[in-house]
PDB file of C-alpha atoms in Angstrom:
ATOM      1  CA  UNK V   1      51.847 -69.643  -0.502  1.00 34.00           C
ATOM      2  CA  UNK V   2      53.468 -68.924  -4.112  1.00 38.00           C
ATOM      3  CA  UNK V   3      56.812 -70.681  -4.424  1.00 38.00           C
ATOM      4  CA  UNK V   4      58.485 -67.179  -4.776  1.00 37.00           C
ATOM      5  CA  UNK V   5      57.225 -66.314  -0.934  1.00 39.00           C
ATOM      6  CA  UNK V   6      58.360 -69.319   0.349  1.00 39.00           C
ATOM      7  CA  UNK V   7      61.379 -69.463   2.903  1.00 39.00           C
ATOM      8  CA  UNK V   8      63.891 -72.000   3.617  1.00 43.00           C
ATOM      9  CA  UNK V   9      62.151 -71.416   7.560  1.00 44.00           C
ATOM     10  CA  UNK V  10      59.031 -71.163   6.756  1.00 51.00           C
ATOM     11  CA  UNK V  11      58.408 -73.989   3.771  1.00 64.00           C
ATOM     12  CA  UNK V  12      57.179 -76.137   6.489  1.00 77.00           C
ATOM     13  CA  UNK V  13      54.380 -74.170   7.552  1.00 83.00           C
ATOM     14  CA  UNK V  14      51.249 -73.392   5.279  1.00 89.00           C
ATOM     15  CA  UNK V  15      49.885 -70.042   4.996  1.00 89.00           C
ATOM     16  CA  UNK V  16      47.205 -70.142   7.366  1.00 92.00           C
ATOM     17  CA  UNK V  17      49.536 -71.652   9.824  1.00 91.00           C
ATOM     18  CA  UNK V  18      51.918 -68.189   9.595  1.00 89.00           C
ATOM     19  CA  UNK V  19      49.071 -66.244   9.957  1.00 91.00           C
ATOM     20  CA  UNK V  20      48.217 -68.545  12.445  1.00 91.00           C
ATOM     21  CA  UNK V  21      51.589 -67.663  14.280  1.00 90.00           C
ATOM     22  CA  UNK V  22      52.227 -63.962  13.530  1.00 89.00           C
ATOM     23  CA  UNK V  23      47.971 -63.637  15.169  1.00 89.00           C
ATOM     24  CA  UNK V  24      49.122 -65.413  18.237  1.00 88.00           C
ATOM     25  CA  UNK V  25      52.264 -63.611  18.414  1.00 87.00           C
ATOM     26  CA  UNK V  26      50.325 -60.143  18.408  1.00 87.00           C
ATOM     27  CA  UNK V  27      47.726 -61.597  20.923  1.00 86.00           C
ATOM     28  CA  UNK V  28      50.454 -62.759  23.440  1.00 84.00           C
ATOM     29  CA  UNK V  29      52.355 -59.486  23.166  1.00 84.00           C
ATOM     30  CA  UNK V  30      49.829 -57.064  24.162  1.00 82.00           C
ATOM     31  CA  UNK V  31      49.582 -55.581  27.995  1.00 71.00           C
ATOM     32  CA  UNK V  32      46.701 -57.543  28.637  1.00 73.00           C
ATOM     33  CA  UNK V  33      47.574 -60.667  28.461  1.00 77.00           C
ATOM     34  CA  UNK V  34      49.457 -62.877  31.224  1.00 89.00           C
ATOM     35  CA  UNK V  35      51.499 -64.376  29.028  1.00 91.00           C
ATOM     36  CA  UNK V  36      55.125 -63.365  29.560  1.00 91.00           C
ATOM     37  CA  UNK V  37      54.566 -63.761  33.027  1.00 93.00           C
ATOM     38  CA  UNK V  38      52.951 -67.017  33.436  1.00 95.00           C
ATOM     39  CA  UNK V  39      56.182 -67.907  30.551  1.00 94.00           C
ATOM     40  CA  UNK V  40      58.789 -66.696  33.346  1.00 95.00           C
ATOM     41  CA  UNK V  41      57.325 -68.309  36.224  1.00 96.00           C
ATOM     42  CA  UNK V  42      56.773 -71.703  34.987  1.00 97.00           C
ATOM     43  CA  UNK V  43      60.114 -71.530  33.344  1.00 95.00           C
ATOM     44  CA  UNK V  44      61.624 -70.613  37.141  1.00 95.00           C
ATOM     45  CA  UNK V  45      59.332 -73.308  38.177  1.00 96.00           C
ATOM     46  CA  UNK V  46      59.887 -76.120  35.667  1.00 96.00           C
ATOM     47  CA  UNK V  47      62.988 -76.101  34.455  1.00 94.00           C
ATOM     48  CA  UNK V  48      66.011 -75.582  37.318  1.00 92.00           C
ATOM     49  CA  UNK V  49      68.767 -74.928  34.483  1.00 87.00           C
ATOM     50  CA  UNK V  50      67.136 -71.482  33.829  1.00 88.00           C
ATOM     51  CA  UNK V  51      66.373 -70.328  37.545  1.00 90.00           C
ATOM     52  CA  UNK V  52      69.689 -68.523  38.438  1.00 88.00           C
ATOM     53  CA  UNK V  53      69.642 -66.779  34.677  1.00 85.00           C
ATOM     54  CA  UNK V  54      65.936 -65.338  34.777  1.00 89.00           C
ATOM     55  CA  UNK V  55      66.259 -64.338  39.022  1.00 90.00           C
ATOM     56  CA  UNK V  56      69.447 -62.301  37.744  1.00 88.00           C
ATOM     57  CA  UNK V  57      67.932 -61.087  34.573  1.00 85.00           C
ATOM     58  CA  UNK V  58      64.487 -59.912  36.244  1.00 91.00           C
ATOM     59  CA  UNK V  59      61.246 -60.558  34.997  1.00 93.00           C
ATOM     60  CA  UNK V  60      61.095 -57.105  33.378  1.00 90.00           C
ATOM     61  CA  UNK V  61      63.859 -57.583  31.236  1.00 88.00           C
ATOM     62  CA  UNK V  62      63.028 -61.145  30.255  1.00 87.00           C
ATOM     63  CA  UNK V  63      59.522 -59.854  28.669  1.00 88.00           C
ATOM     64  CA  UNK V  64      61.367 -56.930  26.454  1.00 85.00           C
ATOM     65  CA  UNK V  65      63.769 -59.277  25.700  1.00 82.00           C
ATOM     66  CA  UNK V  66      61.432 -62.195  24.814  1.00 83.00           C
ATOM     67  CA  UNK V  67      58.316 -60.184  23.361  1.00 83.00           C
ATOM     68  CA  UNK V  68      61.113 -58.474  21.399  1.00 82.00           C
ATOM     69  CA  UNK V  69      62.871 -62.218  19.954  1.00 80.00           C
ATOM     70  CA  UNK V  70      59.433 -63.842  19.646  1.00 81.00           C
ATOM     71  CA  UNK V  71      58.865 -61.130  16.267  1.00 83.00           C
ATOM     72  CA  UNK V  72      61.977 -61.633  15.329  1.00 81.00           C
ATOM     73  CA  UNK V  73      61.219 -65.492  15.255  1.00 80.00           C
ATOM     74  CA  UNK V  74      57.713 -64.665  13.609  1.00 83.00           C
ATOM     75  CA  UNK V  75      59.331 -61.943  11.155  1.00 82.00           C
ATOM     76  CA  UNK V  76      62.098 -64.731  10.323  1.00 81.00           C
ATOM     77  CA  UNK V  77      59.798 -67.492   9.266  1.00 81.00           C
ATOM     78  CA  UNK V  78      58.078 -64.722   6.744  1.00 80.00           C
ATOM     79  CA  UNK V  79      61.306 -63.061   5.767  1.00 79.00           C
ATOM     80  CA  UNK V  80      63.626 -66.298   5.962  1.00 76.00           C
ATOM     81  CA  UNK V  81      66.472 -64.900   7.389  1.00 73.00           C
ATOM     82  CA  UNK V  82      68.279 -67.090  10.216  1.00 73.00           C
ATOM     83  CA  UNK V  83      66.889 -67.860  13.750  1.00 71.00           C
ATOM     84  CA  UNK V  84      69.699 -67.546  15.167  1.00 72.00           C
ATOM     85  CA  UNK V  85      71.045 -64.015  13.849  1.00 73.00           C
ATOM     86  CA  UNK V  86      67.607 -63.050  14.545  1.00 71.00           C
ATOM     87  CA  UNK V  87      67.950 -63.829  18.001  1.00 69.00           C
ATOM     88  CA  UNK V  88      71.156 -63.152  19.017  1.00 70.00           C
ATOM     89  CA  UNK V  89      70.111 -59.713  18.606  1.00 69.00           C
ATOM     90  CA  UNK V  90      67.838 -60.214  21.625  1.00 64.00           C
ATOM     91  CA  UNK V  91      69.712 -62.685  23.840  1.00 62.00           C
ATOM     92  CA  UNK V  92      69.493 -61.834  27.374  1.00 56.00           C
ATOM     93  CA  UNK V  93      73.165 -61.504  29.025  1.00 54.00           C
ATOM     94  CA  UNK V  94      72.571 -63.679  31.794  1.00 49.00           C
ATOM     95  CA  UNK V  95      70.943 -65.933  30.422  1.00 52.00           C
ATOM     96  CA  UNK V  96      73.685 -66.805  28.154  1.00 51.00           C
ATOM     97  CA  UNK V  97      75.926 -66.585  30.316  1.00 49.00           C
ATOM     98  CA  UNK V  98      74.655 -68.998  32.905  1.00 48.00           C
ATOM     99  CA  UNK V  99      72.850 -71.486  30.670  1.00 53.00           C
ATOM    100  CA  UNK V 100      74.440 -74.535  29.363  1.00 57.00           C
ATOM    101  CA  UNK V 101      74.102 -75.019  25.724  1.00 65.00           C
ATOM    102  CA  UNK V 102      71.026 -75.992  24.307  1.00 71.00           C
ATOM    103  CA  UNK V 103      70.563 -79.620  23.945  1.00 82.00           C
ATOM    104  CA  UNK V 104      67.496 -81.513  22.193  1.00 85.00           C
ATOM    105  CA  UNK V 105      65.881 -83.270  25.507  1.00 89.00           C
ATOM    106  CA  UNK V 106      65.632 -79.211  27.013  1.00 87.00           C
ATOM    107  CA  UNK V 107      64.756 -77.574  24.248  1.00 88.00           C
ATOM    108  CA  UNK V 108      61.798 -80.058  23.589  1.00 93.00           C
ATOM    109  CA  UNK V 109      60.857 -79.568  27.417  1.00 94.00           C
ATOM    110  CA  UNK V 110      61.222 -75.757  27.009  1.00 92.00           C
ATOM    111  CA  UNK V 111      58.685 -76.048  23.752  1.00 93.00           C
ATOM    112  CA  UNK V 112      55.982 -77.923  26.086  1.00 96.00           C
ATOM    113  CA  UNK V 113      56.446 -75.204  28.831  1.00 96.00           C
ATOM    114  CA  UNK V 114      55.260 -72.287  25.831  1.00 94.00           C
ATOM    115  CA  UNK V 115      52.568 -74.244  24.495  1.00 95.00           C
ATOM    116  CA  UNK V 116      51.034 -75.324  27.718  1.00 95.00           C
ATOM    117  CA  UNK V 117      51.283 -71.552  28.167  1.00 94.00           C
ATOM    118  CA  UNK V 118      49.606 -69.983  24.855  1.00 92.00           C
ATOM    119  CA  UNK V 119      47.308 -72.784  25.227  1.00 93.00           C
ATOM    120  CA  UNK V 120      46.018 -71.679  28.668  1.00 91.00           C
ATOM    121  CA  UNK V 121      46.454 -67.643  28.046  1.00 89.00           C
ATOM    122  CA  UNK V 122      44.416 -67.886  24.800  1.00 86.00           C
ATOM    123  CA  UNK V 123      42.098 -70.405  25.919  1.00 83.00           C
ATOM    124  CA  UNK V 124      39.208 -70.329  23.709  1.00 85.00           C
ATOM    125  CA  UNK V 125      41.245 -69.869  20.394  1.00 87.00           C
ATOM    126  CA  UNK V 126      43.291 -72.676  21.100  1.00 92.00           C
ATOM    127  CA  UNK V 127      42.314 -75.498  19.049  1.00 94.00           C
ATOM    128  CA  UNK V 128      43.968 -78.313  17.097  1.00 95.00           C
ATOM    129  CA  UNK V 129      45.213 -76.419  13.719  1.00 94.00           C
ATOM    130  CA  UNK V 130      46.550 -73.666  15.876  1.00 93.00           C
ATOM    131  CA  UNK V 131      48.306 -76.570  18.048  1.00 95.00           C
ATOM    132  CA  UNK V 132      49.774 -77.779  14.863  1.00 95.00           C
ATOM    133  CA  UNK V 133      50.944 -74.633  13.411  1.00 93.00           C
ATOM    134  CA  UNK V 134      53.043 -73.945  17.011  1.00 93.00           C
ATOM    135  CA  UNK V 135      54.235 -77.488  16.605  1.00 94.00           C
ATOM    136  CA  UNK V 136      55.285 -77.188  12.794  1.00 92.00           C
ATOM    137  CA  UNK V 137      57.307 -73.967  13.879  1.00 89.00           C
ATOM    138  CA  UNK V 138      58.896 -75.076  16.637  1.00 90.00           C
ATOM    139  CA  UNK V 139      59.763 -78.555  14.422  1.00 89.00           C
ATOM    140  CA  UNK V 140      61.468 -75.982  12.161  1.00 85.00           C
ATOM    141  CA  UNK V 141      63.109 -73.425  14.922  1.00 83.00           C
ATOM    142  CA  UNK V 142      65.110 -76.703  16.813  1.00 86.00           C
ATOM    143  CA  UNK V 143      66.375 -77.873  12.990  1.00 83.00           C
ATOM    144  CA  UNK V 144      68.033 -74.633  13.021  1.00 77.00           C
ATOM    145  CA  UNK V 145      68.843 -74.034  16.753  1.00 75.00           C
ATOM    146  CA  UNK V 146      69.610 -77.294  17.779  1.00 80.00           C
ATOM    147  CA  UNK V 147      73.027 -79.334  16.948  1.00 66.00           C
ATOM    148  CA  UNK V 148      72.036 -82.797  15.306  1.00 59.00           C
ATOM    149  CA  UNK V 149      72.451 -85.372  17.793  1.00 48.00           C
ATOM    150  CA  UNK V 150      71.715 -83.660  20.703  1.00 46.00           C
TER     151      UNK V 150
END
């Protein structure tokens, strides 16, 4: 990556691991692939916090919503504009209405629910570099989504 490319998001992550990212991102978004809803239902299953929010919301709605915020996370770490502007545009009512704020203890538990997910939905194409580049970005997403000290 050529220092005039680079992002304040994204200057954690190497090339290959955005390309890494923005592949997976495409892979997990198209009709085939179980993704969103093995995402919802161990989410309903795993963490309690979230139940009431998704049942209201709908499974429907929470994969437009998601698939829709999980570009604008990709598109952010290439562009570098802010997380959360980017996904504010894509927060599900409910959910933020129902769901306490995000602390540092959930939102790590939240990031091993999605990677246990992509891991088993792309199966094969999982590997350890891909592992890292989730990790990297989701290092970088709770810097900027998370309050310090939480």
């Amino acid at each position: 990556m050529t220092p005039n490319s680079q992002t304040k998001f994204c200057n954690a992550l190497t090339e290959t691991q955005l390309i890494s990212i923005e592949k997976g991102r495409v892979w997990l978004s198209e009709d085939t692939s179980p993704f969103s809803r093995k995402l919802y239902d161990r989410l309903l299953e795993e963490h309690p916090v979230l139940r009431k929010p998704l049942l209201t919301t709908g499974f429907q709605e929470f994969q437009m919503a998601f698939l829709k915020g999980f570009a604008a996370i990709v598109s952010a770490y290439r562009t570098g504009r802010d997380f959360r502007a980017e996904l504010e545009k894509y927060w599900i009512s409910p959910i933020v209405v129902f769901t306490p704020p995000m602390e540092g203890r959930r939102f790590d538990r939240l990031a091993e629910t999605f990677l246990r997910t992509v891991a088993e939905c792309v199966e094969d194409a999982w590997s350890p570099a891909v592992e890292e580049a989730w990790r990297v970005a989701i290092r970088e997403m709770k810097r900027e989504l998370v309050a310090d000290g939480d």
